[in-house]
Amino acid sequence: AQKITQTQPGMFVQEKEAVTLDCTYDTSDPSYGLFWYKQPSSGEMIFLIYQGSYDQQNATEGRYSLNFQKARKSANLVISASQLGDSAMYFCAMREGLSGNTPLVFGKGTRLSVIA
Amino acid sequence: DAGVIQSPRHEVTEMGQEVTLRCKPISGHDYLFWYRQTMMRGLELLIYFNNNVPIDDSGMPEDRFSAKMPNASFSTLKIQPSEPRDSAVYFCASSLAGGETQYFGPGTRLLVL
């Protein structure tokens, strides 16, 4: 069975600093996708970044990068140059298979607070 | 292009009443997912459809819950009768079969008194 673990219930970071949000996963399927979503206080789920299990390079999207360590089964999110607007819940999720046709399994989330 | 649309955005009802949540997926997407978010259980899948056909409804809590997708642009999630423990945020998401990403609607925040 798929499993996602986010061990940090809450994190604080100073504005303009970088922060790493941890995520480990477990699956027996060699083909899978890893995702990070942001949920601000308004409640919507915002897609941030995706990493496929066969991707050689770490995914990057603007200030977001995914530190993919396959052997360790970890997919940490790195946010560079934190902004006050980055304060939100962040969810790591996994899908077995490489296309959009299977459900996501989510971790419990990490609440990030950016301090001015 | 419009994203996933959900209605209503907020719903307050009394225990025992019927509740219907609605979702319009992104045009052209052939997969539609319903998720529920609670403090206790986090985000969990309820049911998902492919080309309007339910594929997996093992996450539907009990017979009080039902979901339909009568066409490619509309799905409903119905709770009858509703109970206070159904209070949650219900998300609809859609994706392309060959695509990587699921796109979420804004969610419906349901409160059952």
PDB file of C-alpha atoms in Angstrom:
ATOM      1  CA  ALA A   1       0.000   0.000   0.000  1.00  0.00           C
ATOM      2  CA  GLN A   2       1.115   3.528  -0.688  1.00  0.00           C
ATOM      3  CA  LYS A   3       2.141   5.701   2.211  1.00  0.00           C
ATOM      4  CA  ILE A   4       3.297   9.292   2.583  1.00  0.00           C
ATOM      5  CA  THR A   5       4.936  10.592   5.745  1.00  0.00           C
ATOM      6  CA  GLN A   6       5.453  14.228   6.612  1.00  0.00           C
ATOM      7  CA  THR A   7       7.157  14.383   9.982  1.00  0.00           C
ATOM      8  CA  GLN A   8       7.057  18.151  10.514  1.00  0.00           C
ATOM      9  CA  PRO A   9       3.630  19.323  11.710  1.00  0.00           C
ATOM     10  CA  GLY A  10       4.837  22.928  11.701  1.00  0.00           C
ATOM     11  CA  MET A  11       7.825  24.930  10.512  1.00  0.00           C
ATOM     12  CA  PHE A  12       8.952  28.516  10.899  1.00  0.00           C
ATOM     13  CA  VAL A  13      11.244  30.340   8.496  1.00  0.00           C
ATOM     14  CA  GLN A  14      12.520  33.870   8.297  1.00  0.00           C
ATOM     15  CA  GLU A  15      11.477  35.869   5.263  1.00  0.00           C
ATOM     16  CA  LYS A  16      14.011  35.596   2.391  1.00  0.00           C
ATOM     17  CA  GLU A  17      15.512  32.416   3.836  1.00  0.00           C
ATOM     18  CA  ALA A  18      15.257  28.964   2.243  1.00  0.00           C
ATOM     19  CA  VAL A  19      13.262  26.176   3.900  1.00  0.00           C
ATOM     20  CA  THR A  20      13.024  22.424   3.342  1.00  0.00           C
ATOM     21  CA  LEU A  21       9.819  20.504   3.990  1.00  0.00           C
ATOM     22  CA  ASP A  22      10.341  16.792   4.457  1.00  0.00           C
ATOM     23  CA  CYS A  23       8.444  13.980   2.772  1.00  0.00           C
ATOM     24  CA  THR A  24       9.125  10.259   2.671  1.00  0.00           C
ATOM     25  CA  TYR A  25       7.099   7.747   0.745  1.00  0.00           C
ATOM     26  CA  ASP A  26       6.610   4.045   0.433  1.00  0.00           C
ATOM     27  CA  THR A  27       5.432   2.083  -2.571  1.00  0.00           C
ATOM     28  CA  SER A  28       6.199  -1.195  -4.294  1.00  0.00           C
ATOM     29  CA  ASP A  29       5.353   0.189  -7.736  1.00  0.00           C
ATOM     30  CA  PRO A  30       8.469   1.219  -9.727  1.00  0.00           C
ATOM     31  CA  SER A  31       6.401   3.813 -11.598  1.00  0.00           C
ATOM     32  CA  TYR A  32       4.997   6.608  -9.519  1.00  0.00           C
ATOM     33  CA  GLY A  33       4.596  10.340  -9.333  1.00  0.00           C
ATOM     34  CA  LEU A  34       5.291  12.667  -6.434  1.00  0.00           C
ATOM     35  CA  PHE A  35       3.540  15.970  -5.893  1.00  0.00           C
ATOM     36  CA  TRP A  36       3.512  18.966  -3.623  1.00  0.00           C
ATOM     37  CA  TYR A  37       0.407  21.062  -3.105  1.00  0.00           C
ATOM     38  CA  LYS A  38      -0.003  24.298  -1.180  1.00  0.00           C
ATOM     39  CA  GLN A  39      -3.166  25.045   0.790  1.00  0.00           C
ATOM     40  CA  PRO A  40      -3.402  28.655   1.975  1.00  0.00           C
ATOM     41  CA  SER A  41      -5.855  29.728   4.639  1.00  0.00           C
ATOM     42  CA  SER A  42      -8.468  30.332   1.928  1.00  0.00           C
ATOM     43  CA  GLY A  43      -8.616  26.554   1.496  1.00  0.00           C
ATOM     44  CA  GLU A  44      -7.872  25.853  -2.151  1.00  0.00           C
ATOM     45  CA  MET A  45      -5.334  23.217  -3.182  1.00  0.00           C
ATOM     46  CA  ILE A  46      -2.647  24.707  -5.404  1.00  0.00           C
ATOM     47  CA  PHE A  47      -0.375  22.407  -7.409  1.00  0.00           C
ATOM     48  CA  LEU A  48       3.276  23.348  -6.968  1.00  0.00           C
ATOM     49  CA  ILE A  49       5.565  20.733  -8.429  1.00  0.00           C
ATOM     50  CA  TYR A  50       5.724  17.188  -9.807  1.00  0.00           C
ATOM     51  CA  GLN A  51       8.449  14.547  -9.969  1.00  0.00           C
ATOM     52  CA  GLY A  52       8.161  11.279 -11.872  1.00  0.00           C
ATOM     53  CA  SER A  53       9.968   8.223 -10.539  1.00  0.00           C
ATOM     54  CA  TYR A  54      12.094   7.902 -13.681  1.00  0.00           C
ATOM     55  CA  ASP A  55      13.018  11.554 -13.919  1.00  0.00           C
ATOM     56  CA  GLN A  56      16.791  11.934 -13.714  1.00  0.00           C
ATOM     57  CA  GLN A  57      16.783  15.579 -12.745  1.00  0.00           C
ATOM     58  CA  ASN A  58      15.165  17.137  -9.705  1.00  0.00           C
ATOM     59  CA  ALA A  59      12.060  19.085 -10.642  1.00  0.00           C
ATOM     60  CA  THR A  60      12.115  22.866 -10.308  1.00  0.00           C
ATOM     61  CA  GLU A  61       9.352  25.452 -10.662  1.00  0.00           C
ATOM     62  CA  GLY A  62      10.428  28.984  -9.910  1.00  0.00           C
ATOM     63  CA  ARG A  63      11.308  29.186  -6.219  1.00  0.00           C
ATOM     64  CA  TYR A  64      10.224  25.584  -5.654  1.00  0.00           C
ATOM     65  CA  SER A  65      12.458  22.591  -6.137  1.00  0.00           C
ATOM     66  CA  LEU A  66      11.950  18.971  -5.274  1.00  0.00           C
ATOM     67  CA  ASN A  67      14.925  17.179  -3.759  1.00  0.00           C
ATOM     68  CA  PHE A  68      14.274  13.642  -5.024  1.00  0.00           C
ATOM     69  CA  GLN A  69      16.355  10.909  -3.386  1.00  0.00           C
ATOM     70  CA  LYS A  70      15.000   7.683  -4.797  1.00  0.00           C
ATOM     71  CA  ALA A  71      17.118   5.282  -2.740  1.00  0.00           C
ATOM     72  CA  ARG A  72      15.992   6.999   0.452  1.00  0.00           C
ATOM     73  CA  LYS A  73      12.422   7.294  -0.813  1.00  0.00           C
ATOM     74  CA  SER A  74      12.341  10.965  -0.014  1.00  0.00           C
ATOM     75  CA  ALA A  75      10.889  13.894  -1.936  1.00  0.00           C
ATOM     76  CA  ASN A  76      11.586  17.030   0.046  1.00  0.00           C
ATOM     77  CA  LEU A  77      10.295  20.403  -1.081  1.00  0.00           C
ATOM     78  CA  VAL A  78      12.735  23.293  -1.015  1.00  0.00           C
ATOM     79  CA  ILE A  79      11.372  26.819  -1.090  1.00  0.00           C
ATOM     80  CA  SER A  80      14.015  29.440  -1.755  1.00  0.00           C
ATOM     81  CA  ALA A  81      13.772  33.090  -0.739  1.00  0.00           C
ATOM     82  CA  SER A  82      10.657  32.610   1.408  1.00  0.00           C
ATOM     83  CA  GLN A  83       7.926  35.220   1.187  1.00  0.00           C
ATOM     84  CA  LEU A  84       5.149  36.061   3.621  1.00  0.00           C
ATOM     85  CA  GLY A  85       2.687  34.683   1.086  1.00  0.00           C
ATOM     86  CA  ASP A  86       4.299  31.266   1.394  1.00  0.00           C
ATOM     87  CA  SER A  87       2.671  30.826   4.805  1.00  0.00           C
ATOM     88  CA  ALA A  88       0.292  27.899   4.277  1.00  0.00           C
ATOM     89  CA  MET A  89      -0.184  24.157   4.687  1.00  0.00           C
ATOM     90  CA  TYR A  90       1.936  22.068   2.346  1.00  0.00           C
ATOM     91  CA  PHE A  91       0.962  18.552   1.350  1.00  0.00           C
ATOM     92  CA  CYS A  92       3.137  15.889  -0.195  1.00  0.00           C
ATOM     93  CA  ALA A  93       1.252  13.356  -2.297  1.00  0.00           C
ATOM     94  CA  MET A  94       1.990  10.274  -4.370  1.00  0.00           C
ATOM     95  CA  ARG A  95       0.290   8.468  -7.194  1.00  0.00           C
ATOM     96  CA  GLU A  96       1.171   4.993  -8.414  1.00  0.00           C
ATOM     97  CA  GLY A  97       1.699   5.009 -12.170  1.00  0.00           C
ATOM     98  CA  LEU A  98       2.962   7.888 -14.242  1.00  0.00           C
ATOM     99  CA  SER A  99      -0.233   9.276 -15.704  1.00  0.00           C
ATOM    100  CA  GLY A 100      -3.122  11.147 -14.214  1.00  0.00           C
ATOM    101  CA  ASN A 101      -5.398   8.170 -13.918  1.00  0.00           C
ATOM    102  CA  THR A 102      -4.889   6.999 -10.358  1.00  0.00           C
ATOM    103  CA  PRO A 103      -5.816   8.703  -7.117  1.00  0.00           C
ATOM    104  CA  LEU A 104      -3.415  10.665  -4.976  1.00  0.00           C
ATOM    105  CA  VAL A 105      -2.445   9.585  -1.480  1.00  0.00           C
ATOM    106  CA  PHE A 106      -1.624  12.536   0.755  1.00  0.00           C
ATOM    107  CA  GLY A 107       0.537  13.082   3.785  1.00  0.00           C
ATOM    108  CA  LYS A 108      -0.771  14.858   6.864  1.00  0.00           C
ATOM    109  CA  GLY A 109       0.785  18.139   5.822  1.00  0.00           C
ATOM    110  CA  THR A 110       3.245  20.676   7.213  1.00  0.00           C
ATOM    111  CA  ARG A 111       2.146  24.135   8.289  1.00  0.00           C
ATOM    112  CA  LEU A 112       4.757  26.690   7.215  1.00  0.00           C
ATOM    113  CA  SER A 113       4.858  30.097   8.845  1.00  0.00           C
ATOM    114  CA  VAL A 114       7.058  32.769   7.308  1.00  0.00           C
ATOM    115  CA  ILE A 115       8.204  35.423   9.765  1.00  0.00           C
ATOM    116  CA  ALA A 116       9.006  38.974   8.720  1.00  0.00           C
TER     117      ALA A 116
ATOM    118  CA  ASP B   1      -9.297  28.030 -19.504  1.00  0.00           C
ATOM    119  CA  ALA B   2     -11.566  27.715 -16.485  1.00  0.00           C
ATOM    120  CA  GLY B   3     -10.392  25.457 -13.733  1.00  0.00           C
ATOM    121  CA  VAL B   4     -12.429  22.882 -11.855  1.00  0.00           C
ATOM    122  CA  ILE B   5     -15.654  24.458 -10.650  1.00  0.00           C
ATOM    123  CA  GLN B   6     -17.451  23.374  -7.503  1.00  0.00           C
ATOM    124  CA  SER B   7     -20.714  24.516  -6.010  1.00  0.00           C
ATOM    125  CA  PRO B   8     -21.768  25.499  -3.498  1.00  0.00           C
ATOM    126  CA  ARG B   9     -18.620  26.861  -1.894  1.00  0.00           C
ATOM    127  CA  HIS B  10     -20.195  26.688   1.548  1.00  0.00           C
ATOM    128  CA  GLU B  11     -23.118  24.656   2.793  1.00  0.00           C
ATOM    129  CA  VAL B  12     -24.696  24.642   6.220  1.00  0.00           C
ATOM    130  CA  THR B  13     -27.448  22.126   6.830  1.00  0.00           C
ATOM    131  CA  GLU B  14     -29.163  20.288   9.620  1.00  0.00           C
ATOM    132  CA  MET B  15     -28.689  16.667  10.451  1.00  0.00           C
ATOM    133  CA  GLY B  16     -30.955  14.442   8.403  1.00  0.00           C
ATOM    134  CA  GLN B  17     -31.144  16.739   5.400  1.00  0.00           C
ATOM    135  CA  GLU B  18     -29.999  15.789   1.917  1.00  0.00           C
ATOM    136  CA  VAL B  19     -26.898  17.541   0.628  1.00  0.00           C
ATOM    137  CA  THR B  20     -25.787  17.664  -3.013  1.00  0.00           C
ATOM    138  CA  LEU B  21     -22.339  18.848  -4.007  1.00  0.00           C
ATOM    139  CA  ARG B  22     -21.571  19.655  -7.629  1.00  0.00           C
ATOM    140  CA  CYS B  23     -18.454  19.592  -9.755  1.00  0.00           C
ATOM    141  CA  LYS B  24     -17.582  20.636 -13.287  1.00  0.00           C
ATOM    142  CA  PRO B  25     -14.187  19.257 -14.353  1.00  0.00           C
ATOM    143  CA  ILE B  26     -11.769  20.973 -16.697  1.00  0.00           C
ATOM    144  CA  SER B  27     -12.984  20.566 -20.260  1.00  0.00           C
ATOM    145  CA  GLY B  28     -11.401  17.558 -21.938  1.00  0.00           C
ATOM    146  CA  HIS B  29     -10.294  15.880 -18.735  1.00  0.00           C
ATOM    147  CA  ASP B  30     -11.389  12.274 -18.577  1.00  0.00           C
ATOM    148  CA  TYR B  31     -10.724  11.518 -14.915  1.00  0.00           C
ATOM    149  CA  LEU B  32     -12.657  13.010 -12.027  1.00  0.00           C
ATOM    150  CA  PHE B  33     -11.881  12.482  -8.357  1.00  0.00           C
ATOM    151  CA  TRP B  34     -13.789  13.327  -5.168  1.00  0.00           C
ATOM    152  CA  TYR B  35     -11.699  13.814  -2.022  1.00  0.00           C
ATOM    153  CA  ARG B  36     -12.692  14.735   1.517  1.00  0.00           C
ATOM    154  CA  GLN B  37     -10.558  16.678   3.977  1.00  0.00           C
ATOM    155  CA  THR B  38     -11.060  16.473   7.735  1.00  0.00           C
ATOM    156  CA  MET B  39      -8.833  17.346  10.655  1.00  0.00           C
ATOM    157  CA  MET B  40      -8.866  13.757  11.885  1.00  0.00           C
ATOM    158  CA  ARG B  41      -8.288  11.880   8.634  1.00  0.00           C
ATOM    159  CA  GLY B  42      -6.638  14.458   6.399  1.00  0.00           C
ATOM    160  CA  LEU B  43      -7.255  14.253   2.641  1.00  0.00           C
ATOM    161  CA  GLU B  44      -8.724  10.983   1.463  1.00  0.00           C
ATOM    162  CA  LEU B  45     -10.209   9.682  -1.753  1.00  0.00           C
ATOM    163  CA  LEU B  46     -13.929   8.996  -1.819  1.00  0.00           C
ATOM    164  CA  ILE B  47     -14.500   7.890  -5.419  1.00  0.00           C
ATOM    165  CA  TYR B  48     -13.167   8.445  -8.907  1.00  0.00           C
ATOM    166  CA  PHE B  49     -14.507   8.216 -12.435  1.00  0.00           C
ATOM    167  CA  ASN B  50     -13.010   7.567 -15.846  1.00  0.00           C
ATOM    168  CA  ASN B  51     -15.057   8.670 -18.840  1.00  0.00           C
ATOM    169  CA  ASN B  52     -18.080   9.038 -16.547  1.00  0.00           C
ATOM    170  CA  VAL B  53     -17.783   5.459 -15.205  1.00  0.00           C
ATOM    171  CA  PRO B  54     -17.006   4.910 -11.505  1.00  0.00           C
ATOM    172  CA  ILE B  55     -13.695   3.077 -11.162  1.00  0.00           C
ATOM    173  CA  ASP B  56     -13.182   2.859  -7.410  1.00  0.00           C
ATOM    174  CA  ASP B  57     -15.718   3.807  -4.764  1.00  0.00           C
ATOM    175  CA  SER B  58     -14.061   1.965  -1.876  1.00  0.00           C
ATOM    176  CA  GLY B  59     -13.486   5.277  -0.096  1.00  0.00           C
ATOM    177  CA  MET B  60     -17.169   6.130   0.099  1.00  0.00           C
ATOM    178  CA  PRO B  61     -17.923   5.974   3.831  1.00  0.00           C
ATOM    179  CA  GLU B  62     -21.299   4.287   3.732  1.00  0.00           C
ATOM    180  CA  ASP B  63     -24.543   3.952   1.862  1.00  0.00           C
ATOM    181  CA  ARG B  64     -25.535   7.473   2.774  1.00  0.00           C
ATOM    182  CA  PHE B  65     -23.009   8.683   0.209  1.00  0.00           C
ATOM    183  CA  SER B  66     -23.555   8.388  -3.528  1.00  0.00           C
ATOM    184  CA  ALA B  67     -21.847   9.923  -6.550  1.00  0.00           C
ATOM    185  CA  LYS B  68     -22.810  10.201 -10.166  1.00  0.00           C
ATOM    186  CA  MET B  69     -21.309  11.505 -13.361  1.00  0.00           C
ATOM    187  CA  PRO B  70     -24.096  11.728 -15.935  1.00  0.00           C
ATOM    188  CA  ASN B  71     -21.848  13.371 -18.532  1.00  0.00           C
ATOM    189  CA  ALA B  72     -18.282  14.474 -19.076  1.00  0.00           C
ATOM    190  CA  SER B  73     -18.836  17.938 -17.680  1.00  0.00           C
ATOM    191  CA  PHE B  74     -20.775  17.305 -14.491  1.00  0.00           C
ATOM    192  CA  SER B  75     -20.598  15.200 -11.353  1.00  0.00           C
ATOM    193  CA  THR B  76     -22.542  15.180  -8.095  1.00  0.00           C
ATOM    194  CA  LEU B  77     -21.808  13.863  -4.629  1.00  0.00           C
ATOM    195  CA  LYS B  78     -24.916  13.332  -2.547  1.00  0.00           C
ATOM    196  CA  ILE B  79     -25.237  12.684   1.157  1.00  0.00           C
ATOM    197  CA  GLN B  80     -28.597  11.473   2.392  1.00  0.00           C
ATOM    198  CA  PRO B  81     -29.251  11.722   5.265  1.00  0.00           C
ATOM    199  CA  SER B  82     -26.436  13.988   6.408  1.00  0.00           C
ATOM    200  CA  GLU B  83     -24.821  13.648   9.847  1.00  0.00           C
ATOM    201  CA  PRO B  84     -22.590  16.009  11.853  1.00  0.00           C
ATOM    202  CA  ARG B  85     -19.575  13.745  11.240  1.00  0.00           C
ATOM    203  CA  ASP B  86     -19.922  14.484   7.515  1.00  0.00           C
ATOM    204  CA  SER B  87     -18.751  18.028   8.186  1.00  0.00           C
ATOM    205  CA  ALA B  88     -15.616  18.479   6.068  1.00  0.00           C
ATOM    206  CA  VAL B  89     -14.221  20.120   2.977  1.00  0.00           C
ATOM    207  CA  TYR B  90     -15.067  18.170  -0.166  1.00  0.00           C
ATOM    208  CA  PHE B  91     -12.756  18.598  -3.128  1.00  0.00           C
ATOM    209  CA  CYS B  92     -13.270  17.635  -6.725  1.00  0.00           C
ATOM    210  CA  ALA B  93     -10.221  17.189  -8.968  1.00  0.00           C
ATOM    211  CA  SER B  94      -9.767  16.306 -12.620  1.00  0.00           C
ATOM    212  CA  SER B  95      -6.962  15.083 -14.832  1.00  0.00           C
ATOM    213  CA  LEU B  96      -6.096  13.844 -18.287  1.00  0.00           C
ATOM    214  CA  ALA B  97      -5.335  10.167 -18.761  1.00  0.00           C
ATOM    215  CA  GLY B  98      -1.923  10.975 -20.200  1.00  0.00           C
ATOM    216  CA  GLY B  99      -1.312  13.976 -18.031  1.00  0.00           C
ATOM    217  CA  GLU B 100       0.750  14.201 -14.888  1.00  0.00           C
ATOM    218  CA  THR B 101      -1.261  16.465 -12.663  1.00  0.00           C
ATOM    219  CA  GLN B 102      -4.603  16.498 -10.898  1.00  0.00           C
ATOM    220  CA  TYR B 103      -6.165  19.943 -10.699  1.00  0.00           C
ATOM    221  CA  PHE B 104      -8.355  20.694  -7.731  1.00  0.00           C
ATOM    222  CA  GLY B 105     -11.484  22.746  -7.448  1.00  0.00           C
ATOM    223  CA  PRO B 106     -11.867  25.317  -4.657  1.00  0.00           C
ATOM    224  CA  GLY B 107     -13.714  22.838  -2.455  1.00  0.00           C
ATOM    225  CA  THR B 108     -17.091  22.847  -0.739  1.00  0.00           C
ATOM    226  CA  ARG B 109     -17.017  23.483   2.980  1.00  0.00           C
ATOM    227  CA  LEU B 110     -19.876  21.480   4.505  1.00  0.00           C
ATOM    228  CA  LEU B 111     -21.157  21.966   8.032  1.00  0.00           C
ATOM    229  CA  VAL B 112     -23.859  19.644   9.306  1.00  0.00           C
ATOM    230  CA  LEU B 113     -25.467  20.853  12.515  1.00  0.00           C
TER     231      LEU B 113
END
